[in-house]
Amino acid sequence: LNIANLANGCQKSIEIDDELKLRSLYDKQISNEVLGDPLGDEFKGYVFRISGGNDKQGFPMKQGVLHASRVRLLLSQGHSCYRPRRSGERKRKSVRGCIVGPDLSAISLVIVKQGEADIP
């Protein structure tokens, strides 16, 4: 988990190996708000917003792709996950859908509501 605190601009990276704790994030989409209580006692009272992530092969999640798997999209200038090399260039790229699943290696969260204790 990559947890960003927009109030003070810091970011923490925390590894959670327990599958049961991460199940509360499954089947949620990007920009959904989730409670921090199921993730562990250190996140009691926190509310997080899912802001993105990468799967185990490194493909980024893309907002608006309503799949829990990887899809190939034709991307052009102005789209996220793509930078054109020539003017007018379009390219078919693999991106991951915006639904959180067990095959993600990193999930980015933003703190919406601060809890009682600071994150270690």
XYZ file of N, CA and C in Angstrom, residues 5 11 22 24 44-47 50-51 62 69-70 73 78 88-90 93 98 105 110 114:
69
model
N -0.482 11.428 2.315
C -1.160 12.390 3.175
C -1.041 13.749 2.497
N 4.409 10.673 2.140
C 3.899 9.429 1.589
C 4.608 8.275 2.281
N -6.623 -7.381 3.309
C -6.763 -6.714 2.016
C -8.101 -6.985 1.340
N -10.968 -6.259 2.216
C -11.896 -5.136 2.312
C -11.738 -4.171 1.134
N -7.021 2.539 12.574
C -8.352 2.704 13.168
C -8.780 4.164 13.088
N -9.974 4.392 12.524
C -10.522 5.738 12.395
C -10.169 6.426 11.088
N -9.259 5.862 10.301
C -8.876 6.473 9.032
C -9.908 6.168 7.954
N -10.034 7.084 7.005
C -10.815 6.867 5.785
C -9.882 7.167 4.620
N -9.160 5.381 -2.812
C -8.298 4.624 -3.730
C -7.968 5.527 -4.912
N -6.667 5.720 -5.177
C -6.285 6.629 -6.253
C -5.574 5.924 -7.407
N -6.341 2.238 -14.781
C -6.855 3.401 -15.509
C -8.308 3.632 -15.147
N -9.559 -6.894 -14.899
C -8.436 -7.537 -15.579
C -7.751 -6.516 -16.490
N -6.832 -7.026 -17.306
C -6.088 -6.176 -18.222
C -6.812 -6.091 -19.559
N -6.165 -0.850 -24.947
C -6.897 0.314 -25.424
C -6.062 1.089 -26.431
N -3.327 13.119 -24.457
C -4.326 13.537 -23.482
C -4.804 12.418 -22.586
N -0.035 13.441 -33.328
C -1.101 12.636 -33.902
C -0.939 11.145 -33.716
N 0.099 10.711 -33.025
C 0.351 9.283 -32.857
C -0.649 8.670 -31.883
N -1.135 7.498 -32.226
C -1.973 6.701 -31.327
C -1.332 5.336 -31.192
N -2.207 0.160 -26.074
C -1.428 -0.147 -24.878
C -2.272 -1.004 -23.935
N -10.142 -0.458 -13.471
C -10.130 0.347 -12.246
C -10.704 -0.392 -11.041
N -0.150 -5.541 -7.217
C 1.030 -5.542 -6.360
C 1.137 -4.267 -5.549
N -5.151 7.615 -0.625
C -5.003 8.982 -0.140
C -5.842 9.107 1.126
N -8.320 11.710 8.914
C -7.236 11.274 9.789
C -7.809 10.478 10.963
